[in-house]
Coordinates of C-alpha atoms in Angstrom, one line a residue:
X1 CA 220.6 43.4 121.3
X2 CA 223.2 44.9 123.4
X3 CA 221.7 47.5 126.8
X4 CA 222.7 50.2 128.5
X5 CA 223.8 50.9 131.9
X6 CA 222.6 53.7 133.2
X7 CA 224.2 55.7 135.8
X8 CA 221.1 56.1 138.6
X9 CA 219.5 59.2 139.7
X10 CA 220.0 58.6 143.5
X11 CA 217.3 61.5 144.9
X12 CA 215.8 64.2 143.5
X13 CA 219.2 66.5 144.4
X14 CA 221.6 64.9 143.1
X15 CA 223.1 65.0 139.4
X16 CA 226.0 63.3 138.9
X17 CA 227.4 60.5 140.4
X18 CA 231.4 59.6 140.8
X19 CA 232.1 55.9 140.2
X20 CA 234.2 54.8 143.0
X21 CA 235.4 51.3 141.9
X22 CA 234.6 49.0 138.8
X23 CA 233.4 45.6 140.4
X24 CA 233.4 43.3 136.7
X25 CA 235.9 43.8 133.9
X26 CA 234.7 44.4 129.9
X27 CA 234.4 40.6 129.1
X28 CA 233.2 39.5 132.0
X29 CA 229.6 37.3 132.1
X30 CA 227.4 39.3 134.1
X31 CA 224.0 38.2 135.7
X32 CA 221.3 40.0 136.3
X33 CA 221.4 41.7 140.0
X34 CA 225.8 41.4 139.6
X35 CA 226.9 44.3 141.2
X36 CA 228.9 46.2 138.1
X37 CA 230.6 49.0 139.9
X38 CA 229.9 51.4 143.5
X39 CA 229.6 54.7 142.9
X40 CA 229.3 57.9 145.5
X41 CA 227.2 61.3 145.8
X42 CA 228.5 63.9 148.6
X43 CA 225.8 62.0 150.5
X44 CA 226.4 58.2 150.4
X45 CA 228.4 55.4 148.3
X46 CA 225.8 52.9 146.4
X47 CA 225.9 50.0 144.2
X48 CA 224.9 50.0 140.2
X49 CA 223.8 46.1 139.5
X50 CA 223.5 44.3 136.1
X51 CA 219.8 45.1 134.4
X52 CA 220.4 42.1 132.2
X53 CA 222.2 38.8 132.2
X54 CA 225.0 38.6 129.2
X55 CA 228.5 39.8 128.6
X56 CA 229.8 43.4 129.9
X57 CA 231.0 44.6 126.4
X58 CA 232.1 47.8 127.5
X59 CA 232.8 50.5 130.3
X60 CA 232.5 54.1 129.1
X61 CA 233.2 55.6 132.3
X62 CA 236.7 55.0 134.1
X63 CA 237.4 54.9 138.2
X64 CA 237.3 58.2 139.2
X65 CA 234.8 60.2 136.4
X66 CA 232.1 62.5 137.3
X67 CA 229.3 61.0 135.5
X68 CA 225.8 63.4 135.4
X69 CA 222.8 60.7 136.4
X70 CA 220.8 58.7 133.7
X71 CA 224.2 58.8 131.2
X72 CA 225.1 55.5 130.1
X73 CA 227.9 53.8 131.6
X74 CA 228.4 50.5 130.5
X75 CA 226.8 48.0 127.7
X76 CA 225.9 44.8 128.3
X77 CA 224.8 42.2 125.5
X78 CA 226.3 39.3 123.6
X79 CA 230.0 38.5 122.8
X80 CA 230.7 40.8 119.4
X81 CA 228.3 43.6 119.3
X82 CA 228.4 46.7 118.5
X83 CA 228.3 49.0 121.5
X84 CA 228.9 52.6 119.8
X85 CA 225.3 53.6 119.5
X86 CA 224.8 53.1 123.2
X87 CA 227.6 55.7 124.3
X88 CA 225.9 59.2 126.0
X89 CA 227.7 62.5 125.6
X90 CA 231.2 62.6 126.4
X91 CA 231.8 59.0 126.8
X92 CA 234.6 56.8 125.5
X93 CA 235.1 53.1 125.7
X94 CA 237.6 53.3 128.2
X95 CA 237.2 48.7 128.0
X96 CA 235.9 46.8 125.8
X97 CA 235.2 43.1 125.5
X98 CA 238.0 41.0 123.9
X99 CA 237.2 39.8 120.4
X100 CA 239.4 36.7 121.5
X101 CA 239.6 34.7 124.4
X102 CA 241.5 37.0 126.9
X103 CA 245.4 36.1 127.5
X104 CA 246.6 35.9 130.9
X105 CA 247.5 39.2 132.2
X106 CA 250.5 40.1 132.2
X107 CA 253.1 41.3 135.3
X108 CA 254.3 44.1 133.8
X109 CA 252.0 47.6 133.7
X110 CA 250.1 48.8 130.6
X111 CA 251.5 51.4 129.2
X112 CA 249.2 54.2 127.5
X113 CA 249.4 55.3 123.9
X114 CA 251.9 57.4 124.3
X115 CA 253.8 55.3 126.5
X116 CA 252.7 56.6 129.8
X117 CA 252.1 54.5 132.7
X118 CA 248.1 54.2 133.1
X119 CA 247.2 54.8 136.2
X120 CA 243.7 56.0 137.8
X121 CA 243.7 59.8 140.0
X122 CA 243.1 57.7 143.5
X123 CA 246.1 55.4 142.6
X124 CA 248.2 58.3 142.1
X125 CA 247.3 59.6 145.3
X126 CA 247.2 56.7 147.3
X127 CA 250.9 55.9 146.0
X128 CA 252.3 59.5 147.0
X129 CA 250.8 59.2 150.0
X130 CA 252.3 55.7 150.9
X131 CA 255.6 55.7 148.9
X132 CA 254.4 53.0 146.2
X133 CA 256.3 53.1 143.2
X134 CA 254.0 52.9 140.5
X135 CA 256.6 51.4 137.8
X136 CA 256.5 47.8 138.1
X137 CA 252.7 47.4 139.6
X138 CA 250.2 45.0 137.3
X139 CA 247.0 46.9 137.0
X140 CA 243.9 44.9 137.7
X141 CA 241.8 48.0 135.8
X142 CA 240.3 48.4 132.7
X143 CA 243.0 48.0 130.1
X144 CA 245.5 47.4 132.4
X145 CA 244.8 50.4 134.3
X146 CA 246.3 50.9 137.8
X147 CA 243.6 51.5 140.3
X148 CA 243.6 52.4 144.3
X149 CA 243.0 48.6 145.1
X150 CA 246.1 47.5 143.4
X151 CA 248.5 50.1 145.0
X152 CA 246.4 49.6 148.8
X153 CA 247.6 45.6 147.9
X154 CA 251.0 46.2 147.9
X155 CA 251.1 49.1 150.3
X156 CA 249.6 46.1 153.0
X157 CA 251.8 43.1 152.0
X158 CA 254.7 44.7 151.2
X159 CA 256.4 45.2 148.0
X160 CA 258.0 42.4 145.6
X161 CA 261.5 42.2 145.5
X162 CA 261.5 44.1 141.9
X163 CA 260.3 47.4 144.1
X164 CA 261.6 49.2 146.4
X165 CA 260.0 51.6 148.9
X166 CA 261.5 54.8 149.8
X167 CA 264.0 54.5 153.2
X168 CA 261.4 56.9 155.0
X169 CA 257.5 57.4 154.1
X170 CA 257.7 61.2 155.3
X171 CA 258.5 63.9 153.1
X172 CA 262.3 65.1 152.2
X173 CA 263.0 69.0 153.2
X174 CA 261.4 71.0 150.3
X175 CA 259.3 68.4 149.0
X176 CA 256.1 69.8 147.4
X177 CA 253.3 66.8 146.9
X178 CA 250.5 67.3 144.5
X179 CA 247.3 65.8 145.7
X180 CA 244.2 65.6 143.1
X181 CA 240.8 66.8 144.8
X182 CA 238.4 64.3 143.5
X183 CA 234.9 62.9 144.5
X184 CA 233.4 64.0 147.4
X185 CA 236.1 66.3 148.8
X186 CA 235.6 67.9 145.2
X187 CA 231.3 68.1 145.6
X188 CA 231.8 69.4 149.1
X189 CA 234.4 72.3 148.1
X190 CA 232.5 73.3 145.1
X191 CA 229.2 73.5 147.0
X192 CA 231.0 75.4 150.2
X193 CA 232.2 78.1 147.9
X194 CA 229.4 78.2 146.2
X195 CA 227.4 78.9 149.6
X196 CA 229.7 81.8 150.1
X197 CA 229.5 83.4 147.0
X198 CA 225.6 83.5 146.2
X199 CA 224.4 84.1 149.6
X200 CA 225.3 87.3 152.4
X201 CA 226.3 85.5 155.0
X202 CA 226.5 86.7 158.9
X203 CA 227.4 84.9 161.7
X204 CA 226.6 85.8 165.6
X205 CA 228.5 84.2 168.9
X206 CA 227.3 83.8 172.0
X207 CA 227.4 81.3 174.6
X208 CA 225.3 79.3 177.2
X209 CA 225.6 78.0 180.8
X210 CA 226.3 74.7 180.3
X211 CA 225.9 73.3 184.1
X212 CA 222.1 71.9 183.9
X213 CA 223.7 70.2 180.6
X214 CA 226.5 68.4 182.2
X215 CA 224.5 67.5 185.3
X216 CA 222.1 65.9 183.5
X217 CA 224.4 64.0 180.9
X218 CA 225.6 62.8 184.2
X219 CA 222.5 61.5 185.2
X220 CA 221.3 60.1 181.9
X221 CA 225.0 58.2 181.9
X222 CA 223.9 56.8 185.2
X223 CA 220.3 56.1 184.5
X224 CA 218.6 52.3 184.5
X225 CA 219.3 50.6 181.1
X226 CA 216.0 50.0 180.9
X227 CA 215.1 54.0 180.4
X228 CA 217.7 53.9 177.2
X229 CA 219.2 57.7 178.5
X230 CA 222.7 56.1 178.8
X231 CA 223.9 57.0 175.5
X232 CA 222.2 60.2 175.1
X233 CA 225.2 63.5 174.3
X234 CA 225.9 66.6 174.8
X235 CA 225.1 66.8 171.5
X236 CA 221.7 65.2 171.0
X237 CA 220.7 67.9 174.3
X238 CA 221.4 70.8 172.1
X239 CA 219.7 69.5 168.9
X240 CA 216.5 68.9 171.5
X241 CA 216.5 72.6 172.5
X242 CA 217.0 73.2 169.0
X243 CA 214.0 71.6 167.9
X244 CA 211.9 73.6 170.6
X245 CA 213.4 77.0 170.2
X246 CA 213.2 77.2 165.9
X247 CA 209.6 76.8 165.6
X248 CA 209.3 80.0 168.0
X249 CA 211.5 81.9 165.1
X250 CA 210.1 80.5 161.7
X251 CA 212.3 82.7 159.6
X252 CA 215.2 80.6 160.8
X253 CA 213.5 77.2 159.9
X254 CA 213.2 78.1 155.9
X255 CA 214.5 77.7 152.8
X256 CA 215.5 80.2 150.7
X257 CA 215.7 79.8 146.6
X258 CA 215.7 82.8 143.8
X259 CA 213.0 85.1 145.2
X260 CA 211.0 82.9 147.4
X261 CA 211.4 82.3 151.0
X262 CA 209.6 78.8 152.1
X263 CA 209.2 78.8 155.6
X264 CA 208.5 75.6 157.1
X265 CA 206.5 74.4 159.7
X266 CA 207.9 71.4 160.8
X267 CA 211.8 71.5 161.9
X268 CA 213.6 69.0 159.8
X269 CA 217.1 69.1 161.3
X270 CA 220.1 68.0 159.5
X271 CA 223.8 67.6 161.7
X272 CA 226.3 67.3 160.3
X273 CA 228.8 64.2 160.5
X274 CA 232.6 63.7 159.9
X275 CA 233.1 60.8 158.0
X276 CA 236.3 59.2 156.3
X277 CA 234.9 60.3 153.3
X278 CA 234.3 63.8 154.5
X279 CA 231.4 65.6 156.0
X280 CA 227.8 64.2 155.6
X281 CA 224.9 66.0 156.8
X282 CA 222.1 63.4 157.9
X283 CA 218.5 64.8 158.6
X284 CA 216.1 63.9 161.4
X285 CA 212.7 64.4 160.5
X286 CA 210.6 65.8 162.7
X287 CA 212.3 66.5 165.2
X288 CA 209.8 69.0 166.9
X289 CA 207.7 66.4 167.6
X290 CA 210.6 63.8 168.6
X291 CA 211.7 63.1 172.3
X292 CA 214.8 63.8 173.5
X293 CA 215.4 59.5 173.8
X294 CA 214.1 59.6 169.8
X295 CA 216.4 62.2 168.9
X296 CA 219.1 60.7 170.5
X297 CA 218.6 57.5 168.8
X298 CA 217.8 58.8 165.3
X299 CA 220.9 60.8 165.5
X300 CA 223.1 57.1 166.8
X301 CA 221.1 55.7 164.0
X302 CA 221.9 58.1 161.0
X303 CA 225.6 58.8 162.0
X304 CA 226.0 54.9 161.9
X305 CA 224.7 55.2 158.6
X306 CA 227.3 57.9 157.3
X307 CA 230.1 56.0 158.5
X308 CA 229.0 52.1 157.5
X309 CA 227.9 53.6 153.5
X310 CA 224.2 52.5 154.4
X311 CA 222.7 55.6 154.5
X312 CA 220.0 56.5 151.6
X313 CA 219.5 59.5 150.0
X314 CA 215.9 60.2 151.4
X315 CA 218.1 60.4 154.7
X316 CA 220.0 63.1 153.6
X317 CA 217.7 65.5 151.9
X318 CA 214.9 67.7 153.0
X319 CA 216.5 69.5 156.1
X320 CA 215.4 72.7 157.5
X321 CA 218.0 74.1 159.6
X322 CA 221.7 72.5 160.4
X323 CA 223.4 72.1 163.5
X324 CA 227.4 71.0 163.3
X325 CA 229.6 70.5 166.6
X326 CA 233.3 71.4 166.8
X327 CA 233.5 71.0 170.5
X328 CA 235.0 67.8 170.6
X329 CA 237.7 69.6 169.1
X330 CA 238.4 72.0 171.5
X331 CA 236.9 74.7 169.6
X332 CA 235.5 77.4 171.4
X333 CA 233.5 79.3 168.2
X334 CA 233.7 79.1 164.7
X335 CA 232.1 80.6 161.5
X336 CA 230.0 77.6 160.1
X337 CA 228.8 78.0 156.3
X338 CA 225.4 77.6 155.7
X339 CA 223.8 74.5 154.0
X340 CA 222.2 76.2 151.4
X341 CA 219.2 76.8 150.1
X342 CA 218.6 76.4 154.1
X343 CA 219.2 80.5 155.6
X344 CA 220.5 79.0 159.2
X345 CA 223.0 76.7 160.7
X346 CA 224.2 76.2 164.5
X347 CA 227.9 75.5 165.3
X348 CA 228.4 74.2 168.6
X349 CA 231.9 74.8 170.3
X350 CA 233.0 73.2 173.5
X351 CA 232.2 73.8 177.1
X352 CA 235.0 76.1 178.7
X353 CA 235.1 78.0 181.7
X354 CA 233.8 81.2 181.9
X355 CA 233.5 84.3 183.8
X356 CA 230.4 85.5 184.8
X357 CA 229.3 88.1 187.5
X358 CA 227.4 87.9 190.4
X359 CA 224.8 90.1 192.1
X360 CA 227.5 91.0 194.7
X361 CA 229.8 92.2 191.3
X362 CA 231.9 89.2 191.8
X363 CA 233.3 87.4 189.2
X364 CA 233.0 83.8 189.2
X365 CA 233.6 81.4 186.7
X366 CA 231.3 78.6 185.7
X367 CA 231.1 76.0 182.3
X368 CA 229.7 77.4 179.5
X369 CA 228.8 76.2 175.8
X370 CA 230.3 78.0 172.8
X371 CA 227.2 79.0 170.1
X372 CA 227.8 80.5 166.7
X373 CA 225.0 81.3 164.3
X374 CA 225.3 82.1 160.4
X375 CA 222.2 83.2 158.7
X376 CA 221.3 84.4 155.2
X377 CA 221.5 88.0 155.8
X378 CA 219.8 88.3 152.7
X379 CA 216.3 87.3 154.1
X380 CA 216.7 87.3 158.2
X381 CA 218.1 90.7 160.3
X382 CA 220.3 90.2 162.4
X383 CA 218.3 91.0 165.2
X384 CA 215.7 87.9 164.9
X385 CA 218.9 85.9 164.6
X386 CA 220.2 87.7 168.0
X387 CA 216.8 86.5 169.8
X388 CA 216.9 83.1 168.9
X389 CA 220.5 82.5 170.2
X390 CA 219.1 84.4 173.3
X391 CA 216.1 82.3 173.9
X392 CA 218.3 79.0 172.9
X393 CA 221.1 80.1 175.3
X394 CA 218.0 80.5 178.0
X395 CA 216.6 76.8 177.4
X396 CA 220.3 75.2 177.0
X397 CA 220.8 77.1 180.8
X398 CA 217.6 75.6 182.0
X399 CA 217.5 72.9 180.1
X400 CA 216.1 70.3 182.9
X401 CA 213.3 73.0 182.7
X402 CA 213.0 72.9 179.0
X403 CA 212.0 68.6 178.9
X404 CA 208.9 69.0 181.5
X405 CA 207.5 71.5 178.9

């Protein structure tokens, strides 16, 4: 009797899944353990295998679909059965299993029903955005279909004599190209505006002398090997103080759903990463009660993570309070959106020069860190949110101060 596939709930968060890439083909013999397709959240990209050894009979979901967890995706069973009973809401066989032996494919692209070249969202894309005629590629996908991997093929070997590329890949004067926001560039934009619209959102700058900071990242760079300081950032320094400074204001380090405000003892703290996926928000547990050399690491650790696809969901949920870092940019401050249901997150901008004065009424000028807080004005003031950028502006300044404590 022929199974389902079922898309996978991957954490407790997360609803739907987008499949990235279909690894078999409908008639393909599948083992148990195959990987059938990869598939991504706005947290990480993971692999669906075969519950079953037998024939994929059918895919119901094509490259590219939004697919809510525990939907059926695929059926797998013997050559010839029936697969319609195992479709979930809003599915369609987009392959099926030959009836025959399968003819050799052939050069030319499948053309759709209503004589339309087939080709998936991410192959359109991909071909805009390298020049790639579409008319005259063979589509490895289901049905024919023209998928990213068969455009990112020609785009690196060049193109078969029957094609020609465009003279120059940069756009013409007055060109206008359309690019489809899909997967997790869609998730992210959906859940940004949604942040803005359901919550009142305030955001507070200020900055912090940043000369203990740099003295000591000199110091750590400089350190024996043995200690494991040498790789410790800018970065990881401010998510220690951080760490210290939240517990000290607990309305900060809460979530904030409906009616109810959970505030939370320990200071889970997510950062967020820039992937080429787009941005991932890792969280280190803990972290009050983590070292700066632990923080450092676990940070190393989960950004590796983002960027390599091996991150898991556990590793993504359950923060407290974000931290995210422009000043690698050059960005002094910025107006970060908050992570909801979390009511705070710190954006870091880059150390600048800055005037101060001195006792004498002299100005002097000295490197100092950019800080800009956004909390849910709905359920902090804005003066609790003014103390804690004070106090964390006082331990960044004294910062050597701050680790003896």
């Amino acid at each position: 009797m022929a199974i389902s596939v079922i898309m996978p709930r991957q954490g407790q968060s997360v609803e739907s899944c987008i499949i990235v890439s279909w690894k078999k083909h409908a008639g393909d013999a599948v083992k148990a353990g195959d990987i059938l397709c990869e598939v991504e959240t706005d947290k990480a990209t993971f692999e669906v295998e075969s519950p079953a050894e037998g024939t994929l009979l059918a895919i119901f979901h094509e490259q590219g679909a939004d697919v809510p967890v525990l939907t059926p995706i695929a059926a797998i069973g013997k050559p010839g059965e029936n697969t319609d009973s195992l479709r979930g809401p809003g599915a369609a066989s987009v392959a099926t299993a030959p009836a025959a032996a399968a003819t050799p494919p052939s050069s030319a692209p499948a053309p759709s029903a209503d004589g339309k070249l087939k080709a998936s969202p991410r192959a359109k894309a991909l071909a805009a955005a390298t020049g790639v005629p579409l008319a005259g590629l063979r589509g490895t996908g289901p049905g024919g279909r023209i998928i990213e991997r068969d455009v990112a093929a020609v785009s690196a070997v060049g193109l078969p004599p029957s094609l020609t590329r465009p003279t120059s890949p940069s756009m013409a004067t007055g060109e206008v190209r359309e690019v489809k926001v899909t997967g997790i560039r869609k998730i992210i934009s959906e859940r940004m505006l949604a942040s803005l619209q359901t919550t009142a959102q305030l955001t507070m700058h200020t900055t912090a002398d940043a000369r203990v900071l740099q003295s000591m990242r000199k110091k750590f760079k400089e350190s024996p090997e043995p200690m494991g300081l040498r790789d410790v950032t800018i970065n990881d320094m401010v998510l220690y103080a951080v760490s210290r400074v939240l517990p000290l204001y607990p309305d900060l380090n809460a979530l904030f759903a409906g009616d109810t405000l959970r505030i939370h003892a320990a200071v889970h703290l997510g950062f967020a990463v820039d992937t080429p996926k787009g941005l991932m928000v890792p969280v280190i547990k803990n972290a009050h009660a983590l070292s700066l050399r632990e923080i450092a690491r676990e940070a190393a650790r989960l950004v590796a993570g983002c960027r390599d696809g091996g991150i898991t969901p556990g590793e993504m949920t359950g923060g407290t309070f974000t931290v995210t870092n422009l000043g690698t940019f050059g960005v002094h401050g910025f107006t970060p959106v908050l992570n909801v249901p979390q009511v705070g997150i710190l954006g870091v901008g880059a150390i600048v020069p800055g005037p101060v004065m001195g006792a004498d009424d002299a100005v002097s000028f000295i490197p100092q860190i950019g800080l800009s807080l956004t909390i849910n004005h709905q359920v902090v003031d804005g003066a609790p949110g003014a103390r804690f950028l004070q106090a964390l502006a006082a331990d960044i300044a004294r910062f050597d101060l701050l680790l003896a404590k």
